[in-house]
Tab-separated table of C-alpha atoms in Angstrom:
chain	number	residue	atom	x	y	z
A	214	MET	CA	86.906	19.546	-13.016
A	215	ALA	CA	85.108	21.980	-10.156
A	216	ASP	CA	82.725	20.806	-7.692
A	217	ALA	CA	79.644	21.604	-8.314
A	218	PRO	CA	78.608	24.453	-6.519
A	219	GLN	CA	76.522	23.210	-3.165
A	220	PRO	CA	72.863	24.043	-2.961
A	221	GLN	CA	72.679	27.046	0.236
A	222	ALA	CA	69.946	26.220	2.779
A	223	PRO	CA	67.176	28.548	2.928
A	224	PRO	CA	67.985	31.361	5.336
A	225	ARG	CA	66.105	30.908	8.587
A	226	ARG	CA	62.709	32.891	8.877
A	227	THR	CA	62.316	34.846	12.105
A	228	ARG	CA	59.442	35.713	13.496
A	229	ARG	CA	59.141	39.461	14.371
A	230	ARG	CA	58.059	40.703	17.566
A	231	PHE	CA	56.072	43.759	18.263
A	232	PHE	CA	58.723	45.683	20.461
A	233	TRP	CA	57.706	45.671	24.029
A	234	PRO	CA	60.715	48.469	26.130
A	235	GLY	CA	62.775	46.552	29.451
A	236	GLY	CA	61.613	43.210	30.880
A	237	LEU	CA	59.177	42.475	33.150
A	238	SER	CA	59.517	45.490	35.518
A	239	ALA	CA	59.629	48.256	33.497
A	240	ARG	CA	56.203	46.086	31.677
A	241	LEU	CA	54.270	46.508	34.243
A	242	LEU	CA	55.507	50.171	35.520
A	243	ILE	CA	54.648	51.102	31.789
A	244	LEU	CA	51.115	48.889	31.959
A	245	THR	CA	49.955	50.003	35.480
A	246	ILE	CA	50.431	53.534	34.711
A	247	LEU	CA	48.406	53.408	31.211
A	248	PHE	CA	45.542	51.526	33.594
A	249	VAL	CA	45.441	54.133	35.879
A	250	SER	CA	45.084	56.480	33.264
A	251	ALA	CA	42.899	55.044	31.496
A	252	ALA	CA	40.582	54.811	35.469
A	253	GLY	CA	41.373	58.328	35.801
A	254	GLY	CA	40.467	58.968	31.931
A	255	THR	CA	36.469	57.922	32.788
A	256	ILE	CA	36.111	60.233	36.207
A	257	LEU	CA	37.409	63.074	33.929
A	258	PRO	CA	34.183	63.564	31.937
A	259	PRO	CA	31.584	63.544	35.002
A	260	ALA	CA	34.083	65.634	37.116
A	261	LEU	CA	34.497	68.302	34.818
A	262	ALA	CA	30.256	68.524	33.741
A	263	ALA	CA	29.801	69.005	37.835
A	264	PHE	CA	32.645	71.504	37.980
A	265	GLU	CA	30.977	73.055	34.945
A	266	GLU	CA	27.447	72.925	36.557
A	267	GLN	CA	28.154	74.389	39.949
A	268	TRP	CA	30.403	77.307	38.662
A	269	LEU	CA	26.670	78.165	36.242
A	270	LEU	CA	24.916	77.141	39.431
A	271	ASP	CA	27.204	80.031	41.410
A	272	ARG	CA	26.297	82.637	38.908
A	273	VAL	CA	22.260	81.966	39.173
A	274	ARG	CA	23.025	82.274	42.693
A	275	ALA	CA	24.622	85.219	42.902
A	276	ALA	CA	22.217	86.531	40.475
A	277	GLU	CA	19.267	85.598	42.641
A	278	LEU	CA	20.644	87.721	45.318
A	279	ALA	CA	21.437	90.887	43.105
A	280	THR	CA	17.365	90.560	42.088
A	281	ILE	CA	16.501	91.748	45.846
A	282	ALA	CA	17.848	95.220	45.189
A	283	PRO	CA	15.532	95.877	42.548
A	284	ASP	CA	12.735	95.007	45.153
A	285	VAL	CA	13.464	97.067	48.094
A	286	ALA	CA	14.452	100.264	45.868
A	287	PRO	CA	12.550	103.179	45.430
A	288	ASP	CA	9.724	102.009	43.245
A	289	ARG	CA	11.770	99.367	42.398
A	290	VAL	CA	13.814	100.385	39.975
A	291	VAL	CA	17.742	100.689	40.552
A	292	SER	CA	19.573	103.259	38.863
A	293	GLU	CA	22.380	101.875	35.253
A	294	ALA	CA	25.070	102.331	37.280
A	295	LEU	CA	23.636	100.220	40.405
A	296	ALA	CA	22.380	97.483	38.049
A	297	ALA	CA	25.928	97.785	36.322
A	298	GLN	CA	27.113	96.941	39.210
A	299	LEU	CA	25.269	94.386	41.046
A	300	LEU	CA	25.583	92.492	37.085
A	301	GLU	CA	29.665	92.277	37.303
A	302	GLY	CA	29.582	91.511	41.292
A	303	ALA	CA	27.457	88.539	39.873
A	304	GLY	CA	29.241	88.138	37.262
A	305	VAL	CA	26.255	87.507	34.383
A	306	GLN	CA	25.006	90.435	31.821
A	307	ARG	CA	21.389	89.697	32.207
A	308	VAL	CA	18.529	88.281	34.688
A	309	ALA	CA	15.102	87.211	34.317
A	310	ILE	CA	12.920	85.797	37.331
A	311	GLN	CA	9.432	84.537	35.684
A	312	THR	CA	6.365	84.565	38.031
A	313	GLU	CA	2.883	82.091	37.634
A	314	GLY	CA	4.128	82.208	34.171
A	315	MET	CA	4.950	85.760	34.052
A	316	ARG	CA	8.794	86.531	32.696
A	317	ARG	CA	10.476	90.116	34.291
A	318	LEU	CA	13.400	91.362	33.174
A	319	VAL	CA	14.841	92.377	36.312
A	320	LEU	CA	18.522	93.285	35.484
A	321	GLN	CA	19.856	94.075	32.384
A	322	GLY	CA	23.303	94.957	30.851
A	323	PRO	CA	24.651	96.081	27.370
A	324	LYS	CA	23.151	94.611	24.329
A	325	LEU	CA	23.958	90.890	23.057
A	326	ALA	CA	25.629	90.725	20.191
A	327	ARG	CA	24.978	87.452	18.920
A	328	ALA	CA	22.314	84.576	20.499
A	329	PRO	CA	23.431	82.902	23.712
A	330	TYR	CA	23.265	78.926	23.577
A	331	LEU	CA	20.956	77.532	26.055
A	332	VAL	CA	22.059	75.372	29.046
A	333	ASP	CA	18.260	74.034	31.104
A	334	LEU	CA	19.989	73.169	34.597
A	335	ARG	CA	16.477	71.902	36.349
A	336	ASP	CA	16.203	68.568	33.695
A	337	GLN	CA	19.569	67.429	31.779
A	338	ALA	CA	20.104	64.144	30.147
A	339	PRO	CA	22.969	62.379	31.349
A	340	ILE	CA	24.638	61.920	27.803
A	341	SER	CA	24.456	66.354	27.364
A	342	TRP	CA	25.199	66.680	30.959
A	343	LEU	CA	28.887	64.746	30.137
A	344	ALA	CA	29.124	66.637	26.940
A	345	ALA	CA	28.414	69.797	27.863
A	346	PRO	CA	32.051	70.732	29.358
A	347	PHE	CA	33.699	69.686	26.008
A	348	GLN	CA	30.916	71.558	24.189
A	349	THR	CA	32.722	74.396	26.346
A	350	LEU	CA	35.726	73.772	25.802
A	351	MET	CA	35.744	73.265	22.131
A	352	GLY	CA	33.367	76.213	21.315
A	353	GLY	CA	34.761	78.756	20.021
A	354	GLY	CA	34.659	82.584	19.035
A	355	GLU	CA	35.087	86.157	20.969
A	356	GLY	CA	31.618	87.189	22.984
A	357	ARG	CA	29.985	83.947	23.173
A	358	MET	CA	27.103	83.767	25.966
A	359	VAL	CA	25.542	80.998	27.705
A	360	ARG	CA	22.112	81.352	28.455
A	361	VAL	CA	21.183	79.293	32.007
A	362	ILE	CA	17.799	77.823	33.816
A	363	ALA	CA	17.705	77.145	36.511
A	364	GLU	CA	15.231	76.731	39.682
A	365	PRO	CA	15.297	79.569	42.541
A	366	ARG	CA	16.123	79.347	46.278
A	367	ILE	CA	15.619	82.212	47.729
A	368	ARG	CA	12.328	83.745	45.730
A	369	LYS	CA	9.649	82.110	45.257
A	370	ALA	CA	9.529	81.894	41.099
A	371	ASP	CA	8.555	79.622	38.152
A	372	PHE	CA	12.617	79.868	37.383
A	373	ILE	CA	15.250	82.000	36.913
A	374	GLU	CA	17.383	82.792	33.616
A	375	ILE	CA	20.821	84.778	33.178
A	376	VAL	CA	23.241	85.401	30.434
A	377	ALA	CA	26.713	84.963	31.301
A	378	PRO	CA	29.768	85.488	28.893
A	379	ASP	CA	31.311	82.120	28.203
A	380	ALA	CA	34.841	82.832	27.847
A	381	ALA	CA	34.747	82.967	31.888
A	382	LEU	CA	33.666	79.090	32.164
A	383	LYS	CA	35.730	78.497	29.338
A	384	ARG	CA	39.166	79.825	31.732
A	385	GLU	CA	38.339	77.855	34.631
A	386	LEU	CA	37.170	74.871	33.159
A	387	THR	CA	40.359	74.584	31.363
A	388	ARG	CA	42.491	75.621	34.305
A	389	TYR	CA	40.359	73.353	36.321
A	390	LEU	CA	40.989	70.679	33.666
A	391	TRP	CA	44.497	70.842	33.914
A	392	GLN	CA	44.128	70.045	37.725
A	393	LEU	CA	42.725	67.320	37.138
A	394	LEU	CA	45.089	65.944	34.296
A	395	LEU	CA	48.305	67.046	36.399
A	396	VAL	CA	46.315	64.837	40.012
A	397	MET	CA	45.986	61.953	37.794
A	398	ALA	CA	49.187	61.932	35.767
A	399	PHE	CA	50.613	62.213	39.513
A	400	VAL	CA	48.340	59.415	40.789
A	401	ALA	CA	48.655	57.232	37.863
A	402	THR	CA	52.876	57.792	38.684
A	403	MET	CA	52.577	56.742	41.978
A	404	ALA	CA	50.213	53.830	41.875
A	405	GLY	CA	52.731	52.719	39.217
A	406	ILE	CA	55.688	53.361	40.899
A	407	LEU	CA	53.628	51.325	44.250
A	408	VAL	CA	52.306	48.468	41.969
A	409	TYR	CA	56.224	47.944	40.742
A	410	LEU	CA	57.456	47.915	43.642
A	411	SER	CA	54.499	45.314	45.032
A	412	LEU	CA	55.431	43.520	42.364
A	413	ALA	CA	58.960	43.345	42.119
A	414	PHE	CA	59.270	42.549	45.278
A	415	PHE	CA	56.679	39.703	45.654
A	416	LEU	CA	56.739	38.790	41.610
A	417	VAL	CA	59.580	39.520	39.340
A	418	ARG	CA	62.017	38.853	42.010
A	419	PRO	CA	61.259	35.421	42.387
A	420	MET	CA	60.614	34.976	38.994
A	421	GLN	CA	64.088	35.867	37.936
A	422	ARG	CA	65.362	33.999	40.734
A	423	ILE	CA	63.079	30.885	38.978
A	424	THR	CA	64.960	31.887	35.456
A	425	HIS	CA	68.727	31.931	36.555
A	426	ALA	CA	68.500	29.222	38.064
A	427	MET	CA	67.013	27.173	34.912
A	428	GLU	CA	68.978	29.302	32.802
A	429	ARG	CA	72.428	28.137	34.732
A	430	PHE	CA	70.876	24.328	35.101
A	431	ARG	CA	70.427	24.364	31.317
A	432	ALA	CA	74.302	25.687	30.924
A	433	ASP	CA	75.548	23.251	33.079
A	434	PRO	CA	73.182	20.629	35.269
A	435	ASP	CA	76.341	19.650	37.467
A	436	ASP	CA	76.385	23.361	38.730
A	437	PRO	CA	76.191	24.026	42.510
A	438	ALA	CA	74.893	27.028	41.703
A	439	SER	CA	72.026	26.072	39.501
A	440	HIS	CA	69.919	24.469	42.109
A	441	LEU	CA	67.079	25.982	43.295
A	442	GLU	CA	66.602	25.658	46.859
A	443	PRO	CA	62.396	26.326	47.347
A	444	SER	CA	61.605	30.082	49.498
A	445	GLY	CA	58.897	28.101	51.484
A	446	ARG	CA	55.675	30.387	50.294
A	447	ARG	CA	52.861	28.877	49.850
A	448	ASP	CA	51.701	30.431	46.658
A	449	GLU	CA	52.155	29.614	43.272
A	450	ILE	CA	55.489	31.077	43.422
A	451	GLY	CA	56.724	28.600	46.199
A	452	ARG	CA	54.979	25.380	44.495
A	453	ALA	CA	56.658	26.431	41.050
A	454	GLU	CA	60.427	26.431	43.101
A	455	VAL	CA	59.274	23.279	44.381
A	456	GLU	CA	58.216	21.694	41.373
A	457	LEU	CA	61.261	23.202	39.546
A	458	ASP	CA	63.724	22.081	42.261
A	459	LEU	CA	61.916	18.225	41.872
A	460	MET	CA	62.144	18.602	38.103
A	461	GLN	CA	66.156	19.502	38.343
A	462	ALA	CA	67.043	16.226	41.012
A	463	ASP	CA	65.072	14.355	38.372
A	464	LEU	CA	66.688	15.260	35.272
A	465	ARG	CA	69.946	15.207	37.695
A	466	VAL	CA	69.209	11.773	38.028
A	467	ALA	CA	68.382	11.154	34.750
A	468	LEU	CA	71.000	12.500	33.259
A	469	ASN	CA	73.419	10.805	35.223
A	470	SER	CA	71.627	7.361	34.186
A	471	ARG	CA	72.523	8.455	30.953
A	472	ALA	CA	76.034	9.660	31.142
A	473	ARG	CA	76.668	5.827	33.000
A	474	LEU	CA	74.525	4.558	30.133
A	475	ALA	CA	76.732	5.564	27.823
A	476	GLN	CA	80.298	5.219	29.005
A	477	LEU	CA	78.867	1.602	29.661
A	478	GLY	CA	77.520	0.933	26.518
A	479	GLU	CA	81.052	2.118	25.235
A	480	ALA	CA	83.200	-0.183	27.754
A	481	VAL	CA	80.223	-3.534	26.771
A	482	ALA	CA	82.524	-4.073	23.761
A	483	LYS	CA	85.878	-3.993	25.534
A	484	ILE	CA	84.621	-6.591	28.763
A	485	ASN	CA	82.462	-8.952	25.997
A	486	HIS	CA	85.803	-9.484	24.020
A	487	ASP	CA	88.329	-9.753	26.584
A	488	LEU	CA	85.633	-11.359	29.516
A	489	ARG	CA	86.010	-14.608	27.042
A	490	ASN	CA	89.436	-15.129	27.665
A	491	MET	CA	89.818	-14.522	30.663
A	492	LEU	CA	87.014	-16.316	31.589
A	493	THR	CA	88.694	-19.230	29.705
A	494	SER	CA	91.947	-19.133	31.507
A	495	ALA	CA	90.240	-18.945	34.360
A	496	GLN	CA	88.151	-21.844	33.593
A	497	ILE	CA	91.275	-23.675	32.519
A	498	ALA	CA	93.220	-23.183	35.512
A	499	SER	CA	90.160	-24.048	37.703
A	500	GLU	CA	90.118	-27.390	35.929
A	501	ARG	CA	93.417	-28.085	36.787
A	502	LEU	CA	92.808	-27.041	40.208
A	503	ALA	CA	90.012	-29.818	40.328
A	504	ALA	CA	92.675	-32.764	39.561
A	505	SER	CA	94.162	-31.459	42.495
A	506	ARG	CA	94.904	-33.182	45.834
A	507	ASP	CA	95.932	-30.777	48.156
A	508	PRO	CA	93.217	-29.727	51.103
A	509	LYS	CA	93.523	-25.955	50.695
A	510	VAL	CA	93.061	-26.274	46.580
A	511	ALA	CA	89.861	-28.161	47.236
A	512	GLN	CA	88.707	-26.001	50.304
A	513	ALA	CA	89.053	-22.813	47.808
A	514	LEU	CA	88.055	-23.986	44.689
A	515	PRO	CA	84.438	-23.413	45.557
A	516	ARG	CA	84.953	-20.227	46.218
A	517	LEU	CA	86.446	-19.405	42.616
A	518	GLU	CA	83.668	-21.153	40.828
A	519	ARG	CA	81.722	-18.818	42.790
A	520	ALA	CA	83.759	-15.749	41.789
A	521	LEU	CA	83.937	-16.838	38.345
A	522	ASP	CA	79.459	-17.040	38.637
A	523	ARG	CA	79.231	-13.790	40.082
A	524	ALA	CA	81.285	-12.089	37.042
A	525	VAL	CA	79.410	-14.338	34.259
A	526	LYS	CA	76.142	-13.168	35.490
A	527	LEU	CA	77.079	-9.237	35.764
A	528	ALA	CA	78.339	-9.384	32.681
A	529	THR	CA	75.494	-11.268	30.978
A	530	ASP	CA	73.316	-9.177	32.682
A	531	VAL	CA	74.932	-6.370	31.463
A	532	LEU	CA	74.734	-7.503	27.853
A	533	VAL	CA	70.992	-8.271	28.277
A	534	TYR	CA	70.025	-5.119	29.271
A	535	GLY	CA	71.687	-3.734	26.864
A	536	LYS	CA	70.021	-4.704	24.532
A	537	THR	CA	67.765	-2.164	22.400
A	538	GLN	CA	64.663	-4.530	22.791
A	539	GLU	CA	63.278	-7.452	24.048
A	540	ALA	CA	62.355	-9.854	21.817
A	541	ALA	CA	58.330	-10.130	21.903
A	542	PRO	CA	57.338	-13.011	24.824
A	543	ASP	CA	56.185	-16.132	22.900
A	544	ALA	CA	53.511	-16.664	26.322
A	545	ARG	CA	51.506	-19.861	26.203
A	546	PRO	CA	50.141	-22.420	29.406
A	547	MET	CA	53.302	-23.821	31.488
A	548	PRO	CA	53.588	-25.529	34.458
A	549	LEU	CA	54.675	-23.775	37.353
A	550	ALA	CA	56.444	-25.808	39.872
A	551	ALA	CA	58.671	-26.830	37.045
A	552	ALA	CA	59.767	-23.473	36.145
A	553	LEU	CA	60.666	-23.130	39.517
A	554	GLU	CA	62.403	-26.206	40.319
A	555	MET	CA	64.756	-25.187	37.655
A	556	ALA	CA	65.043	-21.635	38.458
A	557	ALA	CA	66.064	-22.586	42.147
A	558	GLU	CA	69.085	-24.310	41.057
A	559	GLU	CA	70.146	-21.885	38.765
A	560	ALA	CA	70.014	-19.072	41.475
A	561	ARG	CA	71.541	-21.326	44.143
A	562	LEU	CA	68.847	-22.387	46.597
A	563	SER	CA	69.384	-25.132	48.647
A	564	PRO	CA	68.521	-26.703	52.318
A	565	GLU	CA	71.938	-25.988	53.718
A	566	THR	CA	71.434	-21.877	52.876
A	567	VAL	CA	68.244	-20.632	51.815
A	568	ARG	CA	65.697	-22.969	50.901
A	569	LEU	CA	62.744	-23.186	48.302
A	570	GLU	CA	59.555	-23.793	49.695
A	571	ALA	CA	56.844	-24.132	47.102
A	572	GLN	CA	53.389	-23.611	47.691
A	573	VAL	CA	52.491	-24.457	44.006
A	574	ASP	CA	50.674	-27.845	42.722
A	575	PRO	CA	52.749	-29.631	39.922
A	576	ALA	CA	48.723	-29.153	38.139
A	577	ASP	CA	49.365	-25.260	38.422
A	578	GLN	CA	49.859	-23.309	34.988
A	579	VAL	CA	50.678	-20.269	33.721
A	580	VAL	CA	50.715	-18.222	30.595
A	581	ALA	CA	54.293	-16.891	30.062
A	582	ASP	CA	57.275	-17.368	27.884
A	583	PRO	CA	59.355	-19.979	29.657
A	584	ASP	CA	62.586	-18.514	28.846
A	585	GLN	CA	61.581	-15.246	29.708
A	586	LEU	CA	59.545	-16.482	32.795
A	587	HIS	CA	63.157	-18.308	34.013
A	588	ARG	CA	64.926	-15.352	33.941
A	589	ILE	CA	62.295	-13.352	36.205
A	590	VAL	CA	62.200	-15.705	38.647
A	591	VAL	CA	65.999	-16.746	38.691
A	592	ASN	CA	66.289	-12.965	39.084
A	593	LEU	CA	64.000	-13.263	42.294
A	594	LEU	CA	65.275	-15.888	43.785
A	595	ARG	CA	68.931	-15.478	43.195
A	596	ASN	CA	68.025	-11.234	45.219
A	597	ALA	CA	65.916	-13.143	48.113
A	598	ARG	CA	68.646	-15.507	48.380
A	599	GLU	CA	71.874	-12.856	48.719
A	600	ALA	CA	69.571	-10.792	50.763
A	601	VAL	CA	69.307	-13.621	53.382
A	602	GLU	CA	72.905	-14.574	53.222
A	603	GLN	CA	73.942	-10.886	53.683
A	604	GLN	CA	72.206	-10.009	56.825
A	605	GLU	CA	74.111	-9.802	59.931
A	606	GLY	CA	73.646	-11.580	62.667
A	607	ARG	CA	71.178	-14.379	61.623
A	608	SER	CA	70.391	-17.244	63.727
A	609	GLU	CA	67.527	-18.802	61.605
A	610	SER	CA	67.604	-20.511	58.205
A	611	GLY	CA	66.656	-18.789	55.055
A	612	VAL	CA	63.542	-19.403	53.578
A	613	VAL	CA	61.695	-18.197	50.181
A	614	THR	CA	57.837	-19.104	49.117
A	615	VAL	CA	56.492	-18.937	46.055
A	616	ALA	CA	53.161	-18.838	46.417
A	617	LEU	CA	50.400	-18.790	43.410
A	618	ALA	CA	47.110	-17.511	42.850
A	619	GLN	CA	44.624	-17.149	40.266
A	620	ALA	CA	41.843	-13.855	40.025
A	621	GLU	CA	40.184	-12.319	37.170
A	622	GLY	CA	40.994	-13.548	34.569
A	623	ALA	CA	44.910	-12.885	36.060
A	624	THR	CA	47.758	-14.898	37.466
A	625	LEU	CA	49.326	-13.326	40.886
A	626	ILE	CA	52.159	-14.781	41.875
A	627	ARG	CA	53.750	-14.119	45.133
A	628	PHE	CA	57.536	-14.570	46.089
A	629	SER	CA	58.285	-14.279	50.068
A	630	ASP	CA	61.566	-14.084	51.823
A	631	ASN	CA	62.117	-13.676	55.806
A	632	GLY	CA	65.052	-11.740	54.999
A	633	PRO	CA	65.990	-7.798	56.103
A	634	GLY	CA	63.640	-6.282	54.217
A	635	VAL	CA	64.250	-3.221	51.914
A	636	SER	CA	65.674	0.049	53.322
A	637	ALA	CA	63.382	3.281	52.690
A	638	ARG	CA	66.006	4.946	50.925
A	639	ALA	CA	66.227	1.987	48.357
A	640	ARG	CA	62.783	1.599	47.969
A	641	GLU	CA	62.312	4.106	45.758
A	642	LYS	CA	64.549	3.184	43.166
A	643	ILE	CA	63.978	-1.000	43.359
A	644	PHE	CA	63.151	-1.350	39.975
A	645	GLN	CA	65.414	1.604	38.286
A	646	PRO	CA	68.659	0.180	36.116
A	647	PHE	CA	71.695	0.632	38.373
A	648	ALA	CA	69.958	2.119	41.546
A	649	GLY	CA	68.362	-0.340	42.846
A	650	SER	CA	70.947	-2.204	44.537
A	651	SER	CA	71.953	-2.175	47.848
A	652	ARG	CA	74.372	-5.461	47.617
A	653	PRO	CA	77.916	-4.141	47.055
A	654	GLY	CA	78.978	-5.551	43.714
A	655	GLY	CA	75.743	-5.430	42.211
A	656	ALA	CA	74.772	-3.655	39.334
A	657	GLY	CA	71.190	-3.234	40.030
A	658	LEU	CA	70.090	-4.787	36.881
A	659	GLY	CA	68.146	-7.974	38.264
A	660	LEU	CA	64.511	-6.079	39.052
A	661	ALA	CA	64.955	-3.983	36.579
A	662	ILE	CA	65.036	-6.637	33.780
A	663	ALA	CA	62.400	-9.111	35.738
A	664	ARG	CA	59.815	-5.968	35.623
A	665	GLU	CA	60.760	-5.263	32.108
A	666	LEU	CA	59.904	-8.975	31.320
A	667	ALA	CA	57.168	-8.465	33.433
A	668	GLN	CA	55.872	-5.948	31.446
A	669	GLY	CA	55.758	-7.130	27.777
A	670	HIS	CA	54.157	-9.884	29.053
A	671	GLY	CA	51.209	-7.508	29.649
A	672	GLY	CA	51.766	-7.712	33.745
A	673	ASP	CA	53.416	-6.303	36.087
A	674	LEU	CA	56.202	-7.041	38.909
A	675	VAL	CA	55.346	-5.247	42.527
A	676	LEU	CA	56.669	-4.345	46.174
A	677	ALA	CA	54.014	-5.494	47.391
A	678	GLU	CA	55.112	-5.389	51.358
A	679	THR	CA	58.660	-5.381	53.236
A	680	SER	CA	59.585	-4.666	57.003
A	681	GLU	CA	62.472	-6.525	59.005
A	682	THR	CA	61.209	-9.718	58.612
A	683	GLY	CA	61.093	-9.863	55.194
A	684	SER	CA	59.835	-8.737	51.738
A	685	VAL	CA	57.173	-9.903	49.687
A	686	PHE	CA	57.198	-9.627	45.090
A	687	GLU	CA	53.763	-10.084	43.361
A	688	LEU	CA	54.383	-10.612	40.225
A	689	ARG	CA	50.873	-10.694	37.830
A	690	LEU	CA	50.503	-11.884	34.358
A	691	PRO	CA	47.383	-12.116	32.546
A	692	GLY	CA	45.322	-15.504	31.503
A	693	ALA	CA	44.427	-17.661	34.226
A	694	PRO	CA	44.939	-21.278	32.001
A	695	PRO	CA	43.015	-24.585	33.705
A	696	ARG	CA	45.275	-26.712	35.739
A	697	LEU	CA	47.084	-29.832	34.033
A	698	LYS	CA	44.558	-33.103	33.835
A	699	PRO	CA	46.875	-36.510	35.193
A	700	LYS	CA	46.803	-38.894	32.869
A	701	ARG	CA	45.281	-41.489	33.004
A	702	THR	CA	47.034	-45.118	32.442
A	703	ARG	CA	46.037	-48.327	31.247
A	704	ALA	CA	45.145	-51.359	33.385
A	705	LYS	CA	47.516	-54.439	32.454
A	706	SER	CA	45.629	-57.424	31.218
A	707	SER	CA	46.110	-60.401	33.181
């Protein structure tokens, strides 16, 4: 029987993107040219309007000068030939002057074929002033004339009026428009190139450098070429470089920790299986050696037992931290002094090596899970003892002092030692798993487990103080239970 056809997954829908040529550099170049061109477009109408106004005023002034000839001529009359020369020199076809309300035609050319349109330069609205050049350019027809009225400068009159061909104005205006467009295109291109080069140097190239570093880091986080060295800039680009460098460093640490955890998880099963057999054999051998009366064996036996204990502790810490989640704490009031005594015994504190100085009254209580509190205190006391024992050139005995205080509904337990303190390098990662141990052979899990258990109670574990004369860890637990009441004893009857 043939297998039934498997349903195919629907095709993945991709988002359509608007086509935009090139990378960031090309986009910036195109946008700069467009913006400069748009800015030039706002200048174009007033420039054309000013050019047209000036062209018409030039014709008016030339015609005004031409009107002086009839005043100096005999009988104030000029010949037709002279009038034609004066009109041609001024570039107009008619000139009229109004004085004291009387309009007089001073120079007259050929008869007009069509009525001219009016442009009054004495009082123009801004909109009509800006629109006039485009009306001239779009106006068609041969023989089109423009009638211009303006205030005179040389003569004393109400106004001077001329009629000039529209074709000459349109021709000059078109030429000026092309000049403006060429200048605008040149300025826009040069501005675009300058802005492009500036942005490419100050923005695009640093962004490309950051992008390439991110791509290389994504492909291979361990590649040395993916490391981005900050350039030292103090702007947003410099901040982005610094943040990327810090992010890469943090991610490398996280990836290394995950890789280490993955390798550890693969090896834990083997360790758990084989370690029991090895420890069983070692314990049997240790028991047999304990029966021996050889003084050398008796001298070496304690070191063997300590080595076995360290192996058991390391395996236990790894297995405990390898759990996906700690059990929820069963918190209840319990005396702290008794818990300190049991934890000190397991952490191997003794008057001969490192002694415990508990400044805790037997009636003082804390709210905690007994088993989890025991693990927290054991880890703290054991770390303090090992730090004191490994300090070179030490003359005084080691002391771990534990004090209790209650404030604002919480309990604060301070663990102080007179060891060498925590180095600045180890201080940053002291609570990180596999990174906080400075002891040879240590797994770096004790403080990580202790803090995780403290936070599970709703409290926390912090390194409050550290120096060359010792360290102080503070364990904060929620709740401030009352002290235990002393038990009453009945008086014996006589």
